[in-house]
XYZ file of C-alpha atoms in Angstrom:
656
model
C 69.000 115.852 123.549
C 66.529 114.116 126.253
C 63.023 113.466 126.845
C 62.760 116.641 129.259
C 64.614 119.144 126.720
C 67.993 119.471 125.532
C 70.870 119.614 127.790
C 73.404 122.685 126.848
C 76.870 123.349 128.149
C 79.262 125.965 126.583
C 82.284 127.868 127.896
C 83.149 131.368 126.982
C 86.891 132.866 126.823
C 85.596 135.641 128.777
C 82.730 136.124 131.509
C 79.817 138.298 129.742
C 79.921 141.908 130.777
C 75.871 141.742 130.780
C 74.285 138.361 129.669
C 75.124 135.276 127.691
C 72.771 132.525 126.674
C 71.312 130.783 123.318
C 69.120 132.004 120.391
C 66.721 129.102 119.278
C 65.378 129.341 115.731
C 61.869 128.181 114.026
C 61.173 127.178 110.638
C 60.466 130.531 109.427
C 63.986 131.308 111.321
C 62.159 133.720 114.399
C 64.522 133.166 117.048
C 63.710 133.078 120.786
C 66.466 134.306 122.898
C 66.927 132.339 126.209
C 70.138 134.324 128.980
C 71.743 132.000 131.044
C 71.462 132.075 134.820
C 75.033 132.533 136.312
C 73.918 129.699 139.027
C 74.129 127.494 135.959
C 77.967 128.911 135.808
C 80.998 127.172 137.165
C 84.433 128.794 136.277
C 83.681 129.892 132.392
C 81.437 126.840 132.048
C 77.435 126.896 131.917
C 75.300 123.845 131.698
C 71.246 124.479 131.532
C 68.689 122.053 130.939
C 66.124 123.400 128.249
C 63.170 121.959 129.509
C 59.696 121.912 127.779
C 58.291 121.495 124.015
C 60.945 122.809 121.768
C 60.085 120.438 118.769
C 59.154 123.645 116.968
C 63.005 124.673 117.062
C 65.221 123.468 114.646
C 68.530 125.635 114.863
C 70.698 127.385 116.857
C 73.530 129.940 117.838
C 75.035 130.984 121.142
C 75.425 134.688 121.870
C 77.733 136.540 124.614
C 76.515 140.257 124.800
C 76.699 141.601 121.292
C 78.582 138.923 119.705
C 76.598 135.809 117.859
C 78.588 132.686 117.353
C 77.888 129.115 115.850
C 78.611 126.091 118.226
C 81.782 124.805 117.142
C 81.000 121.346 117.873
C 77.524 121.696 116.411
C 76.994 118.185 114.611
C 74.742 119.607 111.955
C 75.031 122.481 110.376
C 72.129 124.879 108.504
C 73.003 126.965 105.378
C 75.484 124.869 103.627
C 72.525 122.662 102.235
C 73.549 123.488 98.519
C 77.323 123.083 97.035
C 78.955 126.364 96.105
C 76.319 128.726 96.894
C 77.504 132.321 97.614
C 75.834 133.158 100.666
C 74.301 136.857 101.502
C 75.821 139.398 103.476
C 72.944 138.653 105.978
C 72.907 135.213 105.649
C 74.101 133.161 108.157
C 74.864 129.900 108.959
C 73.480 127.961 111.821
C 74.012 125.068 114.243
C 70.941 122.173 113.522
C 70.070 120.318 116.321
C 71.118 116.550 116.034
C 68.386 114.019 114.737
C 67.169 111.874 117.764
C 66.134 108.939 116.155
C 68.351 105.996 116.677
C 70.424 104.909 113.634
C 69.697 101.158 113.025
C 73.165 99.786 112.925
C 72.068 95.764 112.538
C 74.774 94.154 113.832
C 77.348 96.277 112.066
C 80.892 95.432 112.803
C 84.038 97.444 112.486
C 86.093 95.248 109.623
C 89.851 95.980 111.506
C 91.501 94.628 108.326
C 95.330 94.518 109.137
C 97.713 96.959 107.461
C 99.800 93.819 105.750
C 95.997 93.226 104.045
C 94.492 96.694 103.490
C 94.451 98.405 99.870
C 93.511 101.960 100.270
C 91.353 103.692 97.046
C 91.678 107.637 97.769
C 88.408 109.633 96.450
C 86.898 113.078 96.646
C 82.812 112.273 97.192
C 81.701 114.984 95.109
C 83.997 114.472 92.285
C 83.612 110.249 92.174
C 80.035 110.291 91.157
C 79.088 113.732 89.731
C 79.793 112.901 86.029
C 77.056 111.798 84.583
C 79.107 109.155 82.787
C 79.053 107.123 86.692
C 75.635 105.790 85.678
C 74.134 107.075 89.410
C 71.023 108.710 89.308
C 71.207 112.775 88.880
C 70.074 113.322 92.263
C 72.437 111.038 93.987
C 75.378 112.120 91.765
C 78.617 113.526 93.778
C 76.849 112.259 97.455
C 76.996 109.608 100.097
C 74.537 108.044 98.146
C 76.368 108.384 94.861
C 79.480 106.811 96.429
C 77.250 104.387 98.223
C 75.987 103.037 94.703
C 79.116 102.417 93.265
C 80.524 99.465 96.437
C 80.063 96.852 94.127
C 82.747 98.428 91.853
C 85.167 99.043 95.005
C 84.637 95.725 95.766
C 85.083 94.095 92.143
C 88.216 95.842 91.723
C 89.686 94.543 95.212
C 89.988 97.482 97.609
C 89.732 97.546 101.235
C 89.379 100.725 102.206
C 88.268 104.137 100.948
C 89.945 106.999 101.837
C 87.997 110.208 101.614
C 88.805 113.874 101.032
C 87.102 116.183 104.023
C 83.544 115.039 104.650
C 82.760 117.328 107.477
C 81.468 120.622 107.208
C 83.962 122.879 105.549
C 83.001 126.324 103.781
C 83.317 125.349 99.971
C 83.634 129.363 99.315
C 86.734 131.051 98.803
C 86.072 135.120 98.781
C 88.517 137.110 97.311
C 89.889 140.004 99.889
C 91.063 142.016 97.185
C 87.688 141.565 95.051
C 85.914 144.842 95.984
C 89.116 146.929 96.435
C 89.631 145.933 92.322
C 86.069 146.927 91.657
C 86.251 150.487 92.943
C 89.435 150.737 90.966
C 87.870 149.508 87.998
C 85.407 151.875 88.364
C 87.453 155.225 88.757
C 89.825 154.087 86.088
C 87.739 151.548 83.838
C 89.279 148.463 82.190
C 90.820 145.396 83.721
C 93.222 146.904 86.491
C 94.459 143.374 87.781
C 94.804 139.724 86.946
C 92.683 137.014 89.166
C 90.346 139.634 89.391
C 87.551 137.479 90.493
C 85.145 137.402 93.433
C 85.005 133.710 94.893
C 86.006 130.328 93.980
C 85.671 126.642 95.025
C 87.529 125.189 97.569
C 86.658 122.115 96.170
C 89.578 119.776 98.232
C 88.000 120.903 101.449
C 91.337 121.949 103.277
C 90.478 125.083 105.006
C 91.987 127.071 108.306
C 88.686 128.344 109.154
C 84.854 127.509 108.856
C 85.373 124.109 109.612
C 82.697 121.766 111.642
C 84.545 118.782 112.139
C 81.691 117.324 114.299
C 79.151 117.362 111.376
C 78.972 115.398 107.980
C 78.962 117.735 105.101
C 75.341 118.730 104.331
C 75.658 119.008 100.633
C 76.922 115.637 100.727
C 73.497 114.156 101.158
C 71.001 113.652 98.625
C 68.326 113.076 101.129
C 68.838 116.326 103.050
C 69.658 114.392 106.627
C 73.800 114.119 106.388
C 74.100 112.171 109.622
C 71.554 109.225 108.442
C 73.384 109.382 104.558
C 76.848 108.963 106.021
C 75.929 106.239 108.418
C 74.168 104.234 105.598
C 77.324 104.926 103.176
C 79.487 103.334 105.851
C 77.490 100.605 107.122
C 76.729 99.730 103.253
C 80.777 99.730 103.106
C 80.823 97.473 106.179
C 78.876 94.983 104.970
C 81.002 94.275 101.655
C 84.076 94.301 103.838
C 85.369 98.230 103.023
C 86.907 100.250 105.804
C 85.837 104.212 105.949
C 89.032 106.215 106.372
C 88.723 109.809 106.730
C 91.062 112.798 105.677
C 91.007 115.572 108.130
C 93.169 118.648 108.364
C 93.475 120.657 111.247
C 95.145 124.163 111.899
C 97.868 125.111 114.193
C 95.176 126.677 116.960
C 93.637 122.926 117.282
C 94.061 121.798 120.641
C 95.372 118.418 120.796
C 92.085 117.328 123.245
C 89.648 118.971 120.589
C 91.459 116.851 118.179
C 91.253 113.966 120.445
C 87.560 114.673 120.804
C 86.876 114.962 116.930
C 88.336 111.314 116.423
C 86.370 109.890 119.113
C 82.984 111.866 117.789
C 83.494 109.954 114.346
C 84.601 106.388 115.971
C 81.579 106.400 118.283
C 78.460 107.992 116.212
C 79.593 107.023 112.518
C 81.968 103.606 113.065
C 84.432 105.015 111.029
C 87.498 102.878 110.634
C 90.759 104.934 110.479
C 92.187 108.658 109.963
C 94.564 110.078 107.614
C 95.236 113.144 109.750
C 97.039 116.421 108.255
C 98.173 119.399 110.047
C 101.502 120.371 112.115
C 100.489 119.315 115.588
C 98.840 116.244 115.542
C 99.289 114.590 118.946
C 100.891 111.672 117.907
C 101.043 109.753 120.954
C 97.911 111.016 122.889
C 96.360 109.023 119.430
C 98.373 105.991 119.371
C 98.213 105.493 123.117
C 94.091 105.899 123.472
C 92.902 102.595 123.839
C 89.559 103.290 122.479
C 91.664 104.208 119.139
C 93.502 100.671 119.761
C 92.150 99.245 116.300
C 91.432 102.443 114.533
C 93.692 102.993 111.985
C 95.784 106.542 112.146
C 97.809 107.743 109.256
C 100.114 110.585 109.577
C 103.288 111.869 107.968
C 105.187 111.046 111.155
C 103.677 108.507 113.309
C 107.373 108.034 115.313
C 105.946 104.497 116.417
C 109.384 103.153 117.300
C 109.651 106.065 120.087
C 106.106 106.127 120.832
C 106.114 102.185 122.204
C 109.587 102.637 123.371
C 108.826 105.401 125.553
C 105.386 103.858 127.115
C 107.122 100.196 126.703
C 104.072 99.128 125.295
C 103.367 96.806 121.808
C 100.712 97.109 119.662
C 98.412 93.874 119.619
C 96.808 95.638 116.604
C 99.180 97.716 114.084
C 97.258 100.889 113.716
C 99.869 103.799 113.016
C 100.889 104.469 109.415
C 103.299 106.927 107.995
C 102.457 108.816 104.957
C 105.108 110.176 102.989
C 106.447 111.227 99.577
C 109.381 109.432 99.585
C 108.326 106.107 97.533
C 106.230 108.535 95.297
C 109.125 110.629 93.899
C 111.443 107.917 94.091
C 109.500 105.425 92.178
C 108.648 108.583 89.618
C 112.493 109.050 88.808
C 112.752 105.598 88.469
C 110.029 105.393 86.323
C 111.523 108.049 83.941
C 115.260 106.114 83.789
C 116.665 108.258 86.172
C 120.066 106.787 86.955
C 121.207 105.959 90.889
C 118.235 104.678 92.193
C 118.208 100.799 92.380
C 118.821 101.175 96.114
C 116.414 103.561 97.049
C 113.687 101.669 95.129
C 114.799 98.270 96.637
C 114.792 99.860 100.267
C 111.388 101.318 99.232
C 109.882 97.723 97.948
C 110.648 95.812 101.351
C 110.151 98.494 103.972
C 107.561 97.486 106.413
C 107.699 98.569 110.247
C 107.343 96.124 112.975
C 105.436 99.087 114.976
C 103.965 100.832 111.867
C 102.949 100.409 108.406
C 104.010 102.658 105.230
C 101.570 103.849 102.912
C 102.845 104.027 99.309
C 101.446 106.042 96.788
C 102.578 107.312 93.247
C 99.567 109.904 92.610
C 97.082 111.592 94.953
C 94.809 114.518 95.077
C 98.548 116.450 94.844
C 100.201 116.659 91.812
C 99.969 114.818 88.184
C 97.070 111.970 87.797
C 99.089 108.278 87.152
C 98.011 109.376 83.290
C 99.095 112.973 83.248
C 102.483 111.627 84.954
C 103.141 109.933 81.839
C 101.876 112.666 79.330
C 103.372 116.024 80.475
C 106.948 117.411 81.430
C 105.496 121.017 82.648
C 102.763 121.604 84.979
C 99.343 123.140 83.005
C 97.619 125.137 85.656
C 96.245 128.103 83.924
C 93.406 127.429 84.340
C 93.460 128.024 88.192
C 93.799 131.816 87.034
C 97.347 132.447 88.841
C 99.831 132.532 86.244
C 100.844 129.006 86.306
C 102.509 129.813 89.538
C 100.589 127.582 91.761
C 101.307 123.795 92.210
C 104.784 122.047 92.719
C 107.358 122.429 89.745
C 108.850 119.079 90.794
C 106.535 116.313 88.978
C 109.402 113.653 87.785
C 107.530 113.190 84.943
C 108.153 112.104 81.411
C 105.805 113.031 78.484
C 106.682 109.874 76.375
C 108.173 112.066 73.470
C 104.626 114.167 73.482
C 103.194 117.180 75.562
C 99.730 115.998 76.177
C 97.223 114.074 74.430
C 98.857 111.814 71.487
C 96.693 109.688 68.755
C 100.130 108.286 67.849
C 99.950 104.446 68.701
C 103.718 104.115 69.576
C 102.891 106.994 72.056
C 99.797 105.649 73.485
C 101.295 101.983 73.927
C 104.370 103.457 75.597
C 102.106 105.422 78.119
C 100.012 102.151 78.812
C 103.136 99.770 79.653
C 104.606 102.778 81.577
C 101.431 103.220 83.843
C 101.435 99.549 84.420
C 104.981 99.551 85.326
C 104.108 102.247 88.306
C 101.116 100.293 89.169
C 103.596 97.033 89.982
C 106.185 99.469 91.806
C 102.984 100.254 94.197
C 101.560 96.378 94.542
C 104.481 94.377 94.353
C 105.907 96.618 97.197
C 105.491 95.133 100.946
C 104.021 98.613 102.028
C 100.019 99.410 102.073
C 99.118 100.193 98.606
C 97.105 103.633 98.015
C 95.364 103.914 94.559
C 93.918 107.461 93.748
C 90.225 107.261 92.349
C 90.134 107.145 88.433
C 94.046 106.576 87.598
C 92.869 102.765 87.361
C 90.714 103.760 84.139
C 92.847 106.789 82.783
C 91.557 110.003 84.584
C 93.198 113.018 83.529
C 93.575 116.624 84.730
C 94.657 118.011 81.756
C 98.056 118.395 83.093
C 97.070 120.705 85.845
C 98.765 119.342 89.050
C 96.993 121.642 91.790
C 93.358 121.735 91.033
C 92.017 122.529 94.152
C 89.779 124.605 92.799
C 88.389 123.176 90.022
C 84.644 121.744 90.243
C 84.413 120.224 86.735
C 85.756 117.499 84.583
C 89.769 118.066 85.722
C 88.473 116.766 89.217
C 85.169 114.859 88.223
C 85.978 111.100 87.426
C 84.690 110.370 83.798
C 83.581 107.000 83.726
C 83.557 106.231 79.800
C 86.776 104.435 79.220
C 88.546 103.934 75.990
C 90.082 100.167 74.893
C 93.188 101.590 76.745
C 91.458 102.163 79.483
C 89.356 99.237 80.012
C 92.762 97.344 79.716
C 94.010 98.933 82.563
C 91.397 98.454 84.359
C 91.337 94.960 83.847
C 94.955 94.651 84.797
C 94.640 96.708 87.875
C 91.987 94.437 89.330
C 93.810 91.463 88.456
C 97.234 93.270 89.756
C 95.367 93.586 93.210
C 93.831 89.885 93.093
C 97.371 88.801 92.539
C 98.669 90.600 95.205
C 96.008 89.545 97.791
C 96.447 86.152 96.689
C 100.246 86.024 97.827
C 100.649 86.645 101.387
C 104.554 87.024 100.512
C 104.127 90.120 98.489
C 102.363 91.557 101.678
C 103.848 90.349 104.933
C 103.290 91.090 108.466
C 106.964 90.710 109.644
C 109.370 92.939 107.972
C 111.872 91.374 104.969
C 115.149 90.348 106.728
C 116.965 89.326 103.217
C 118.444 86.434 105.334
C 117.449 82.525 105.535
C 115.773 82.296 109.110
C 114.248 78.976 108.493
C 116.769 77.062 106.970
C 114.773 76.193 103.869
C 117.713 77.223 101.750
C 116.213 80.729 100.206
C 116.295 84.049 102.059
C 112.856 85.646 102.500
C 113.866 88.487 99.923
C 116.709 88.207 97.317
C 118.360 90.278 94.666
C 119.351 89.392 91.038
C 120.981 90.761 87.574
C 122.736 89.271 84.998
C 124.125 86.490 87.426
C 121.762 84.895 89.672
C 122.264 85.996 93.154
C 124.299 88.963 92.071
C 122.241 92.805 91.927
C 124.190 94.914 90.080
C 123.569 98.159 91.856
C 125.988 100.671 90.212
C 124.628 104.058 90.096
C 124.565 103.548 86.062
C 122.381 100.636 86.103
C 118.125 100.727 86.070
C 117.321 97.199 85.970
C 117.045 95.216 89.148
C 115.393 91.190 89.919
C 113.610 90.921 93.193
C 112.860 87.434 93.943
C 110.446 86.545 97.322
C 110.676 82.910 98.651
C 106.811 82.007 99.404
C 108.026 79.464 101.618
C 107.896 82.069 104.774
C 103.976 82.553 104.243
C 101.241 80.147 104.173
C 98.185 80.349 101.936
C 96.136 78.026 104.059
C 95.079 74.448 103.631
C 98.833 73.966 104.488
C 100.029 74.931 101.318
C 103.163 77.388 101.045
C 103.056 80.195 99.016
C 104.836 80.905 95.230
C 108.101 82.308 94.550
C 107.971 85.287 92.875
C 110.185 86.763 90.945
C 110.247 90.283 89.895
C 112.440 91.932 86.456
C 112.290 95.668 86.782
C 113.899 97.384 83.520
C 114.033 100.977 83.551
C 116.706 101.332 80.948
C 116.064 101.564 77.069
C 118.044 99.140 76.109
C 117.689 95.035 76.670
C 118.660 93.588 79.529
C 119.035 90.157 80.647
C 118.235 88.123 83.960
C 119.163 84.611 85.181
C 116.877 83.060 87.331
C 117.677 81.146 90.377
C 117.228 77.632 90.849
C 114.112 76.168 92.466
C 113.591 73.805 94.217
C 112.844 70.350 92.850
C 109.254 70.157 91.419
C 108.567 73.730 91.124
C 109.242 75.554 87.344
C 108.756 79.178 86.244
C 105.850 80.575 84.569
C 105.179 84.024 83.729
C 102.179 85.662 84.787
C 103.235 89.544 83.459
C 104.659 91.755 80.914
C 103.954 95.208 80.834
C 105.138 95.330 77.312
C 102.740 92.667 75.902
C 99.326 94.111 74.944
C 97.714 91.085 74.037
C 95.390 90.126 71.160
C 93.288 93.240 70.169
C 90.237 91.489 72.031
C 92.133 91.124 74.840
C 91.453 93.723 78.130
C 94.546 92.708 80.023
C 97.911 91.254 79.628
C 98.057 89.781 83.407
C 98.048 85.710 83.239
C 97.018 84.534 86.786
C 97.592 81.001 86.084
C 100.878 81.778 84.710
C 102.525 80.511 81.300
C 105.656 78.155 80.896
C 108.301 80.275 79.512
C 109.118 78.051 76.443
C 105.184 78.349 75.745
C 105.918 82.283 75.781
C 109.105 82.245 74.041
C 107.304 80.362 71.068
C 104.289 82.719 70.856
C 106.519 85.522 70.739
C 108.521 84.123 67.870
C 105.091 83.739 66.228
C 103.597 87.025 66.698
C 107.052 88.573 66.599
C 105.595 91.032 68.809
C 107.824 89.421 71.804
C 107.404 88.932 74.987
C 109.685 87.582 77.875
C 112.323 86.053 75.826
C 113.155 82.552 77.335
C 116.753 80.626 76.740
C 119.146 78.324 78.628
C 121.777 79.625 80.452
C 124.656 77.631 78.684
C 126.570 77.569 82.342
C 123.648 75.240 83.661
C 121.333 73.202 82.175
C 118.746 74.104 85.059
C 118.403 77.719 85.207
C 117.177 80.254 82.806
C 117.933 83.694 81.312
C 114.737 86.188 80.499
C 115.499 88.938 78.708
C 113.290 91.913 79.822
C 112.894 94.409 76.922
C 113.305 98.440 78.108
C 110.918 100.158 80.210
C 109.151 97.376 80.971
C 108.639 94.564 83.914
C 107.568 90.814 83.865
C 106.942 88.820 86.937
C 107.396 85.263 87.400
C 105.981 82.730 89.720
C 107.594 79.717 90.699
C 104.767 77.212 91.457
C 105.325 73.286 92.377
C 103.927 71.379 89.696
C 100.630 69.702 89.772
C 101.966 65.891 89.900
C 104.658 67.112 92.529
C 101.910 68.732 94.783
C 100.102 65.529 94.418
C 103.126 63.722 95.746
C 103.332 65.805 98.409
C 99.801 65.677 99.597
C 99.939 62.098 99.698
C 102.961 61.953 101.663
C 101.134 64.020 104.109
C 98.029 61.525 104.254
C 100.282 58.692 104.849
C 102.294 60.145 107.266
């Protein structure tokens, strides 16, 4: 739009036999027909300036001969303002002229958080705040404004990016093509003639092969009736909190690579979006990876192939913006969590993976498949509410219900499920890749065993914010775990782990251990493994190196001993986490950010008989220790320099 009118350009697949042009609609939806003159055509492209005062016209459609169609580049859509409303037969959606008012970005800046420091939080805009327990005002629930209200929660949780399921304009109505035929049969024969006799369903997730308008924010996600303004304000508010906006976009096969590039450019330029998780079979990976406009925009793909792209172009990215998102970590971590054998080598590889040209996004759960709570509560999927006789959804969940299918009031089952979820979160946040946490998993969201709730616009997908004591403990644990990861750069390095002593400090950056220090027991029947990360390879600022971090994982159903390696002089091991320690009744978390000396933890364990990591002297060495890790649990220890030795080092540096 300009001061002199509106510039309109459109191309047609074929030249019109009679005429083509645009239909303008006012508030009463009365059309004004404007025919494009042939003098405004070059090839199949028409470019026309509509002059004069057209302020009364809000919507438009194109026509070519007898065919009327929507603008595929529409930046706003009229007719989908109400979520889930079934439109009448003669009711059509229309393109809406974009707002002429400039949005005040107020010095907005892209956070450009490095992938090594990124923690992604995946969510559905509607489901995140739709439930009354969200505490969001009723008219703002399930909207961009509702998500904006929850930014303080996201900030406190410690995430650095939100990844939103489709927020572009999609058709949430799935019509059943067989419905009318079925209804006619019922009239003739009576009764229910077919299972799944439904007229329409809700496309809750937003992935569709048609009916998408990729340049327009979703109208029903705006609480004020202006999706452009609502989404811009949301992104600006996220940026002010240091949080990035990542969009999921699904492109069907027919989408042209240049069209995909235009879509991505549009959201970066107009809405300041920070990244994209692109889904589809024909994503132009090299085109996007080498695009200078997107050089600092996160591009998450299933197979980014950064090594080949940058190798062929002979270019090294200054800002690593490519990342892979695959299910291999998810599947192997789930198998190891439930105690499958022959998983140690795979888990060791996953937890150190960190490519130089592309990052790796790890997840235990996302919108597909079981939630984290359902992963430890169900052995089989329960998708009956979807109306497809439980045939939909994957049969490969790699889950374990801890002895009871579904919810249970047994304290022993509840505790086992809580510790298993803590184990899964430790796999996720103590790995070198980029952690992806699905919304609700940090507080115990359940979909009732439904692993494919694509059509469920209800509490199976809505986050319920009322949490019981177990949910509060898990939330506090997750918050402290994220803070622990972010405070230890050795847990999220920019450089790949080499498992070598590359700085001649006496320790490799990463090493593996078992019953004997420096000797991992990687046999296929074992289910326990110790990992030590040497903090001397990373600095925490102010001239200080990071701590040593030791992770002892035991997914076996019996105890296993781990011998702790000797630390440099002046260092001592402290326990910071035991996933089987539930603390006191009034304690919300069993994560100890400051750490506890092993001897203190052992004495407390003897007093309470609850047990924690059992520490004892190694008979073969007076300086090393052995810790016993109980079944299906993980302990985390930190090798810290004592305060006295830290002071001595500071004095030496001052004198030097």
